[in-house]
Short mmCIF file of C-alpha atoms and ligand atoms in Angstrom, two decimals:
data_model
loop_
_atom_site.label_atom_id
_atom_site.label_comp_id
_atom_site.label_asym_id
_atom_site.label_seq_id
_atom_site.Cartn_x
_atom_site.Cartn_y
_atom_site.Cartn_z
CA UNK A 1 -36.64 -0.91 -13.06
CA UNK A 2 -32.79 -1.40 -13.32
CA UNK A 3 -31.25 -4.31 -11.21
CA UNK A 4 -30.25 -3.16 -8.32
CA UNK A 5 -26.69 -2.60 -8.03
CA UNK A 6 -24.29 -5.10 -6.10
CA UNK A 7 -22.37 -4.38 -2.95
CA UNK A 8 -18.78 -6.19 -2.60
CA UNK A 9 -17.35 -5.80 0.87
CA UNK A 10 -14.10 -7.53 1.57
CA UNK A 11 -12.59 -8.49 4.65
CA UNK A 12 -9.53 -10.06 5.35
CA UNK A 13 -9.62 -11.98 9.00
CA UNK A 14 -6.99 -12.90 11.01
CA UNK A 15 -7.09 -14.44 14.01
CA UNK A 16 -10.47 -12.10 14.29
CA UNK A 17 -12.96 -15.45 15.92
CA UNK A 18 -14.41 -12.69 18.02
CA UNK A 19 -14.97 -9.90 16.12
CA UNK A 20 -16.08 -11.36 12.50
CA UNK A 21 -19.55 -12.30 14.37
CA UNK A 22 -20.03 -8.74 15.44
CA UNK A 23 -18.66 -7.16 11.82
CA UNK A 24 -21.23 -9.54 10.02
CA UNK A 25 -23.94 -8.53 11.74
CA UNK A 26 -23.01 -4.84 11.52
CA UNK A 27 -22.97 -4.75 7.94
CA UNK A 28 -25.79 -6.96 7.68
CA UNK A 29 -27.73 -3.99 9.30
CA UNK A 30 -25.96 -1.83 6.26
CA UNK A 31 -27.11 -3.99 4.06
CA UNK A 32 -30.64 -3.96 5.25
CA UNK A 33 -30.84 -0.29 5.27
CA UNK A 34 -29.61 0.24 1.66
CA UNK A 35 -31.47 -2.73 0.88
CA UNK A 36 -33.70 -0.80 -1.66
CA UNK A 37 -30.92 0.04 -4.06
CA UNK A 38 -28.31 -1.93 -3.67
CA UNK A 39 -27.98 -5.86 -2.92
CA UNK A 40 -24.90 -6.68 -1.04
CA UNK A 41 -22.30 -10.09 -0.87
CA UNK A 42 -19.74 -9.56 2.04
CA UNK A 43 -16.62 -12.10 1.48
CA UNK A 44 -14.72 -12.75 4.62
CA UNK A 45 -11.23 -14.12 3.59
CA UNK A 46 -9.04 -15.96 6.13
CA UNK A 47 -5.63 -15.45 6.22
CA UNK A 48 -4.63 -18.84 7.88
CA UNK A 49 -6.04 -17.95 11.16
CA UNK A 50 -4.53 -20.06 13.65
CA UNK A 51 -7.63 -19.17 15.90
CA UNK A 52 -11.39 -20.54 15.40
CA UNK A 53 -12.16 -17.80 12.95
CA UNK A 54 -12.67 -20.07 10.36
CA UNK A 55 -15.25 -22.44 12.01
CA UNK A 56 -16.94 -19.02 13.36
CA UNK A 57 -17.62 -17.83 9.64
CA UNK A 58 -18.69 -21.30 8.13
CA UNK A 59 -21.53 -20.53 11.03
CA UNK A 60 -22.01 -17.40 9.76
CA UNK A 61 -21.81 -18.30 6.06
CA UNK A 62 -24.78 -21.16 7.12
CA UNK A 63 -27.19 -18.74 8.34
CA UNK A 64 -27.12 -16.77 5.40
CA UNK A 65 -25.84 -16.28 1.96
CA UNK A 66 -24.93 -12.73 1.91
CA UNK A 67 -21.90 -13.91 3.77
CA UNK A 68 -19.18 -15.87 2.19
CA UNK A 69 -15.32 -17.01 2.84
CA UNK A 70 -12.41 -17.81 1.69
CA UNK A 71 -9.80 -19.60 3.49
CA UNK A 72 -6.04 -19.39 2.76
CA UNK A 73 -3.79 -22.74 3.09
CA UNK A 74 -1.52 -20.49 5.80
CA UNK A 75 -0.65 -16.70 6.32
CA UNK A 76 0.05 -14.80 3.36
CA UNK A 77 -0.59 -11.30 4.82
CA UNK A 78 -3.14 -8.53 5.04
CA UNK A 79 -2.20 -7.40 1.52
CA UNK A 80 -2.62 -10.63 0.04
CA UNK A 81 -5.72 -11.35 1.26
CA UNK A 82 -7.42 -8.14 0.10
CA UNK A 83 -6.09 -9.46 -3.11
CA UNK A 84 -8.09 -12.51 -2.79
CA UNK A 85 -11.13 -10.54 -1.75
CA UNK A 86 -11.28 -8.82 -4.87
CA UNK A 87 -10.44 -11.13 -6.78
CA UNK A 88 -13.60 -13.62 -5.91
CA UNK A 89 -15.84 -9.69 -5.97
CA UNK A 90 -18.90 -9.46 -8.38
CA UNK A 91 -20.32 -6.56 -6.94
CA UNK A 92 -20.40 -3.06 -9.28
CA UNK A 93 -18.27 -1.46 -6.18
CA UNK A 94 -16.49 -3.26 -4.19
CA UNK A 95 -15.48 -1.82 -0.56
CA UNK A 96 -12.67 -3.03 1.69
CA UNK A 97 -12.41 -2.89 5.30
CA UNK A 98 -11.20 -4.28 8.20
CA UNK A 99 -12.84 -7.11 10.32
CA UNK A 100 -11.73 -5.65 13.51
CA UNK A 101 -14.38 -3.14 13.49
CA UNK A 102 -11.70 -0.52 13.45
CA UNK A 103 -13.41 0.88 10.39
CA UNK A 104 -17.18 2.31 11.14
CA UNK A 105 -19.39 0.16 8.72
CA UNK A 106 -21.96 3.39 9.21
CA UNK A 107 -19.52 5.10 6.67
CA UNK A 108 -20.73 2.74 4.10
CA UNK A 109 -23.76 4.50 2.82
CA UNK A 110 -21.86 8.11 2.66
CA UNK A 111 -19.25 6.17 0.42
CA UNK A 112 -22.15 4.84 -1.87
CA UNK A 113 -23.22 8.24 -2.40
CA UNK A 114 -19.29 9.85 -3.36
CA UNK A 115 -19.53 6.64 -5.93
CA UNK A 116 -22.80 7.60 -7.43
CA UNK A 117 -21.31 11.34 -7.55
CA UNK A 118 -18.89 10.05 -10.10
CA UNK A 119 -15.96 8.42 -7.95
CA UNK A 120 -14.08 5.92 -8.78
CA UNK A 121 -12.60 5.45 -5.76
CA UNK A 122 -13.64 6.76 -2.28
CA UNK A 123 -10.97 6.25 0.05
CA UNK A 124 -10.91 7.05 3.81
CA UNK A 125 -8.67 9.08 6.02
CA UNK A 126 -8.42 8.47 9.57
CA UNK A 127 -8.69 11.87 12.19
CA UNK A 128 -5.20 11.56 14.45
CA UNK A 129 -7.12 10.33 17.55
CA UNK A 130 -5.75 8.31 20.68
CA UNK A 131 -7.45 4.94 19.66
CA UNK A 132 -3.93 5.25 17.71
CA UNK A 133 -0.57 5.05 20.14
CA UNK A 134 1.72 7.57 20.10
CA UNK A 135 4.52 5.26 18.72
CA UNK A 136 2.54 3.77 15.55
CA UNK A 137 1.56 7.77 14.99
CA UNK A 138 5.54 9.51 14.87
CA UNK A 139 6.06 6.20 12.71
CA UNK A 140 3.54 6.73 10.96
CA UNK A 141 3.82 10.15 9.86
CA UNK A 142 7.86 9.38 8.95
CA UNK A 143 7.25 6.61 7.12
CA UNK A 144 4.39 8.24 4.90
CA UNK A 145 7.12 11.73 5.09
CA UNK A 146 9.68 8.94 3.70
CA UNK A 147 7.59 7.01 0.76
CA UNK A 148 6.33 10.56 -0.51
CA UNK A 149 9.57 12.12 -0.69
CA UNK A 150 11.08 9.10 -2.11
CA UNK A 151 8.13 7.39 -4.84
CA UNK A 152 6.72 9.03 -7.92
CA UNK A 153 3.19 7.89 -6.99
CA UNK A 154 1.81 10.16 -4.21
CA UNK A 155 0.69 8.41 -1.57
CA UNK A 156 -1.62 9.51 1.39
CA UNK A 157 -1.05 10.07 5.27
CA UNK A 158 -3.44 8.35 7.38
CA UNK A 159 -5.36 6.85 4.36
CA UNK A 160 -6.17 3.54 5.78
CA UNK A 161 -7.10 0.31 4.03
CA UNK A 162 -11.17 1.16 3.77
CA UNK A 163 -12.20 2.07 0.67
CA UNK A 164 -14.48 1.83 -1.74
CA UNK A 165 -13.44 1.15 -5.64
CA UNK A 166 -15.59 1.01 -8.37
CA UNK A 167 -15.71 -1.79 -10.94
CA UNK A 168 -14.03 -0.10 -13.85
CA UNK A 169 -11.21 0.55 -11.40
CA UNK A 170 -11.18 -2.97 -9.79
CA UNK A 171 -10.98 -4.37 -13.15
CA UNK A 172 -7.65 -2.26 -13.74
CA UNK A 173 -6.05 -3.00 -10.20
CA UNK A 174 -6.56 -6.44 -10.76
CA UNK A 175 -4.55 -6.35 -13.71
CA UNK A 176 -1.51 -5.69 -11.38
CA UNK A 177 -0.20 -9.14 -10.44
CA UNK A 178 3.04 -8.06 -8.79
CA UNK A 179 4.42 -10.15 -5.52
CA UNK A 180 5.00 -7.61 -3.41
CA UNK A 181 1.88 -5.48 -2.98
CA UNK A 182 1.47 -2.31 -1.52
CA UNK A 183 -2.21 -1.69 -1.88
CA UNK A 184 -2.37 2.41 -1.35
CA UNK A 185 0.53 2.74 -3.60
CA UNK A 186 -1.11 0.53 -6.37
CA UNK A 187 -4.63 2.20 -6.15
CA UNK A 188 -3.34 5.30 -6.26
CA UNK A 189 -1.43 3.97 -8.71
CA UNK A 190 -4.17 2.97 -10.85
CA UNK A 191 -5.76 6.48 -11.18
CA UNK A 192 -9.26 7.46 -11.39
CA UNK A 193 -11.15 10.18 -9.97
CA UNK A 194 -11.35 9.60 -6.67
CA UNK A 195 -12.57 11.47 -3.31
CA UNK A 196 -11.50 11.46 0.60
CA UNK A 197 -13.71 11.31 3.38
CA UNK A 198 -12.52 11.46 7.07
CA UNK A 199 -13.91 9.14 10.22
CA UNK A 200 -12.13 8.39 13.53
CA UNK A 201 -10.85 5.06 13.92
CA UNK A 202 -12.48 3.10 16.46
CA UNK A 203 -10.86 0.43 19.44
CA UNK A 204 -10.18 -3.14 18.73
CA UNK A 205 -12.71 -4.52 20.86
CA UNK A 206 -11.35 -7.98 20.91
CA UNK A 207 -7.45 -9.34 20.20
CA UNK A 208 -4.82 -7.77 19.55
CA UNK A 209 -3.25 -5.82 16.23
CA UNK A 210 -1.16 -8.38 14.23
CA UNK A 211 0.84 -5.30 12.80
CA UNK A 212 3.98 -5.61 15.52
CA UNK A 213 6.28 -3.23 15.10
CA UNK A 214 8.94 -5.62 13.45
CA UNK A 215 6.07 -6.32 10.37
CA UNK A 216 5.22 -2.43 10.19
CA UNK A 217 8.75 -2.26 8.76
CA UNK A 218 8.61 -4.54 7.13
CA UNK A 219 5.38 -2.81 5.38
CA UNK A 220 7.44 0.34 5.13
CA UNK A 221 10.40 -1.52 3.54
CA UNK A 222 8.41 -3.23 0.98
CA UNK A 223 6.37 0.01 0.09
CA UNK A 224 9.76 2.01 -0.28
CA UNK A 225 10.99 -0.56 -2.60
CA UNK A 226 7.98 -1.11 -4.83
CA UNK A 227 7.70 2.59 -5.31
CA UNK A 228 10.82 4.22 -5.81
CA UNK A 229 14.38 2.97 -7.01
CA UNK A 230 15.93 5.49 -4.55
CA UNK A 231 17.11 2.77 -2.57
CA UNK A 232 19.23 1.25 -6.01
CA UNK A 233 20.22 4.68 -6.36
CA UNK A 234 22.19 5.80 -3.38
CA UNK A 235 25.50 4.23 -3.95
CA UNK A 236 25.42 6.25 -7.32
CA UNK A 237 24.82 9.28 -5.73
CA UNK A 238 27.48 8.33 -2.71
CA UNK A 239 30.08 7.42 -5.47
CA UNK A 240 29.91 10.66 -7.42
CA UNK A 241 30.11 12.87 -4.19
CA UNK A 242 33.57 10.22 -2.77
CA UNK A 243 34.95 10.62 -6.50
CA UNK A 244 34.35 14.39 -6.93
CA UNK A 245 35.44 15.38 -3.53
CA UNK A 246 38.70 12.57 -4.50
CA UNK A 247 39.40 14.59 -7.45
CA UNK A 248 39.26 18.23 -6.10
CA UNK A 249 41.26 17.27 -2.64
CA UNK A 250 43.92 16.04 -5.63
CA UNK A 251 43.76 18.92 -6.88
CA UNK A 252 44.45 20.91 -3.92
CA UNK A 253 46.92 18.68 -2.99
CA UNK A 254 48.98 19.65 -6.17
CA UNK A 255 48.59 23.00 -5.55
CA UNK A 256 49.48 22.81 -2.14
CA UNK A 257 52.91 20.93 -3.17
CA UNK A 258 53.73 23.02 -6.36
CA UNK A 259 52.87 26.45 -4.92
CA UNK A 260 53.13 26.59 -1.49
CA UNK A 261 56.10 23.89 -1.35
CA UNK A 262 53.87 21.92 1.15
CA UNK A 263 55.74 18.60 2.41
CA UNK A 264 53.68 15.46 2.65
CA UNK A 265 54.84 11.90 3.66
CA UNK A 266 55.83 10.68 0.73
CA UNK A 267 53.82 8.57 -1.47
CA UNK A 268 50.80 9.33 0.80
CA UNK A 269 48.93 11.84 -1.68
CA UNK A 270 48.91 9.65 -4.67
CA UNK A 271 48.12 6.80 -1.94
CA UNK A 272 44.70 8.66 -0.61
CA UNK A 273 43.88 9.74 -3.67
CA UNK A 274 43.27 6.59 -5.48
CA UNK A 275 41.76 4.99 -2.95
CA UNK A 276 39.42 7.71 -2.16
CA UNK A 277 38.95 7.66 -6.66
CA UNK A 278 38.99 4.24 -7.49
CA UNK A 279 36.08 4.00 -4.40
CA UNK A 280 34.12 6.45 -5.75
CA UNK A 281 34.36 4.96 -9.25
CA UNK A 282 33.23 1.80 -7.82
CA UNK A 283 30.12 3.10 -6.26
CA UNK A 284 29.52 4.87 -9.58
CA UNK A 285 29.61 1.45 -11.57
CA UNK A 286 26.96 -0.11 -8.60
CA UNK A 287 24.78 2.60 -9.11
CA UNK A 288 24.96 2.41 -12.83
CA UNK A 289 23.92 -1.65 -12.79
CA UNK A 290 21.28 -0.40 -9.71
CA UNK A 291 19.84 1.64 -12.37
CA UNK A 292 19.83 -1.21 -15.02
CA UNK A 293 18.19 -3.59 -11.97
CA UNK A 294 14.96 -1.05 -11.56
CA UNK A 295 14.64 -0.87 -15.15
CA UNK A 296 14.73 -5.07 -15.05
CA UNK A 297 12.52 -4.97 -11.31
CA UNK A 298 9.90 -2.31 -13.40
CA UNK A 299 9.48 -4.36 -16.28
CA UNK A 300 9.30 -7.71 -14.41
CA UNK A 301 6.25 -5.76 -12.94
CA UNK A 302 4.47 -6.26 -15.96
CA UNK A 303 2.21 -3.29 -15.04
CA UNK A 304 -0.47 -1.61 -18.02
CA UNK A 305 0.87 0.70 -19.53
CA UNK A 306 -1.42 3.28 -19.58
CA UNK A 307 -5.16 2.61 -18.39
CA UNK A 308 -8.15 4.54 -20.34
CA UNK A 309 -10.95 6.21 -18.10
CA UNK A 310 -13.48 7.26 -20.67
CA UNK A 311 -13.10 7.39 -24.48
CA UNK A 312 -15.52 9.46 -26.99
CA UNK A 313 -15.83 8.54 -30.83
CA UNK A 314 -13.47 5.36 -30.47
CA UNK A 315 -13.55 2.09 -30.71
CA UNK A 316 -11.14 -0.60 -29.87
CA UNK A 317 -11.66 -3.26 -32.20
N1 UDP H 1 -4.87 -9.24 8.81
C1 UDP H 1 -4.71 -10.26 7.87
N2 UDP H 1 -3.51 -10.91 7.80
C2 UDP H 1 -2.44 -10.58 8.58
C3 UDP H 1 -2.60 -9.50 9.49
C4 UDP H 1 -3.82 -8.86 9.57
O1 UDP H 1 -5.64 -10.58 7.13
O2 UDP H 1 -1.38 -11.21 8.47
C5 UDP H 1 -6.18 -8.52 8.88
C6 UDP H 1 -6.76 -8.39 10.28
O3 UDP H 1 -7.60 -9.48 10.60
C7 UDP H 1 -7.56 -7.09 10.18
C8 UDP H 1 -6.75 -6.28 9.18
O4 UDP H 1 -5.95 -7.21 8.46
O5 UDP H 1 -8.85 -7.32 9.65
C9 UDP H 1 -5.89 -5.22 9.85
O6 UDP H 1 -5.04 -5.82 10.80
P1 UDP H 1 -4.77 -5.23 12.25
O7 UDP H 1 -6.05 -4.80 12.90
O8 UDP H 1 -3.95 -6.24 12.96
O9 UDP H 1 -3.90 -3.96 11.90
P2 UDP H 1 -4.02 -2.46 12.48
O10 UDP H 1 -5.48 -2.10 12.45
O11 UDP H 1 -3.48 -2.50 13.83
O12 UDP H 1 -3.20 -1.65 11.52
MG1 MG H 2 -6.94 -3.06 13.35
#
């Protein structure tokens, strides 16, 4: 018989001392009941809790070995931490979730079964429910209305960080060593063939959400910038449209004056006019070095070029 398959889950933890003994023991009861095909490892990475978390999964980690961590020397965020995860994952799919039991470990199995369908990835979209306030959800849906009008890589509402990703896939993302991370964006990024399914988000049951509203834009910021050079772009397109208008309102000025002997304050025309010009200009030549600076911030990215999915009749020597 073939060795059974392993089972990555990664979770990052912070501040989470009450919840990552209930999680553990939820997907330990996973892991029992897909026990006959798959083995599973579930890596618990601690963002620099400031709470007992830590302590609470060395306990864990004692009483058995299907559980490991990873502690971080301080808080490098959510993203980060995933990063760690699968980085330190051995398993032939590796699945991500949160440790505040926000994400139904029952969906585990159902995403084991999309991967043996084919999937490279099996991500998860949340149903709008009330668990969610009404706040997070208008931001929400602008901010994911903003990144997709704005980034070349499209990027799904509501998809939330639980998902599953296959090795082959893993082994590509990992290649992708970039500071700041924006985990949908990158996955999707990546490529693959890859499948939705939906669940309802559950309630914290203990603490509190560590995404305030103040780091939520600061998420939104940070995924607007590492997808799109938009942003770099805007004083190019503002300079064009202050120059143009500059140039035709000179125009019309002329005509004004040499055909319809209009009288202006003298020396205020020519006055406007280049100020309203040489402006315009100058947002021009900013937008022409923002477009060398995304050039510079895409290559400093170092990303793959191009990643292969399957290849017949070829070898790479
Ligand atoms: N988290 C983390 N580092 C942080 C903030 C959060 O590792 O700086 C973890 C947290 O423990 C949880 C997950 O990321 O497992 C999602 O965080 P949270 O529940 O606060 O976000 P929300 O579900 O409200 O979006
Ligand atoms: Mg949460």
């Amino acid at each position: 018989m073939d060795r059974k398959q392993l089972i990555s889950v990664v979770l990052p933890v912070y501040n989470e001392e009450k919840n990552v003994s209930l999680v553990a023991e939820q997907l330990l009861g996973i892991a029992k009941q897909i026990s006959n095909r798959y083995d599973m490892e579930i890596i618990f990475v601690d963002d620099g809790s400031r709470d007992n978390s830590f302590e609470e999964l060395i306990r864990l980690c004692e009483q058995n070995s299907m559980l490991k961590a990873l502690s971080f020397s301080r808080n490098f965020g959510h993203q980060i931490a995933l990063t760690a995860g699968f980085d330190y994952a051995k398993g032939d799919a590796i699945i991500c979730m949160d440790s505040d039991l926000q994400h139904p470990p029952e969906l585990i199995p159902i995403m084991l079964k999309k991967w043996e369908e084919g999937n490279n990835i099996v991500y998860t979209i949340r149903k709008d429910n009330s668990n969610i306030s009404f706040v997070k959800r208008y931001c929400d849906i602008f901010f994911y209305w903003l990144i997709n009008k704005v980034s070349n890589t499209p990027i799904n509402r509501n998809a939330a960080d639980y998902r599953l990703i296959s090795r082959i896939a893993l082994d590509e993302f990992n290649k992708l060593r970039e500071r700041d991370r924006f985990l949908r964006g990158m996955i999707n990024w990546v490529g693959f063939k890859n499948t939705a399914i939906e669940y309802e988000v559950g309630k914290r049951i203990h603490g509190k959400s560590s995404y305030s509203m103040w780091k939520l834009v600061k998420f939104a910021a940070n995924a607007v910038t590492s997808f799109s050079g938009a942003p770099l772009r805007t004083s190019f397109v503002a300079g064009s449209a202050i120059a143009g208008f500059a140039f035709i309102y000179g125009v019309y000025l002329v005509i004004q004056n040499l055909f319809f002997g209009a009288k202006f304050i003298p020396g205020w025309p020519s006055l406007i006019i280049s100020v309203l010009f040489l402006g315009g200009v100058q947002l021009i030549s900013v937008g022409i070095l923002g477009e060398y600076i995304y050039r510079i911030f895409n290559e400093v990215k170092k990303r793959p070029l191009y990643i292969i999915d399957k290849t017949i009749n070829v070898n790479k020597q």
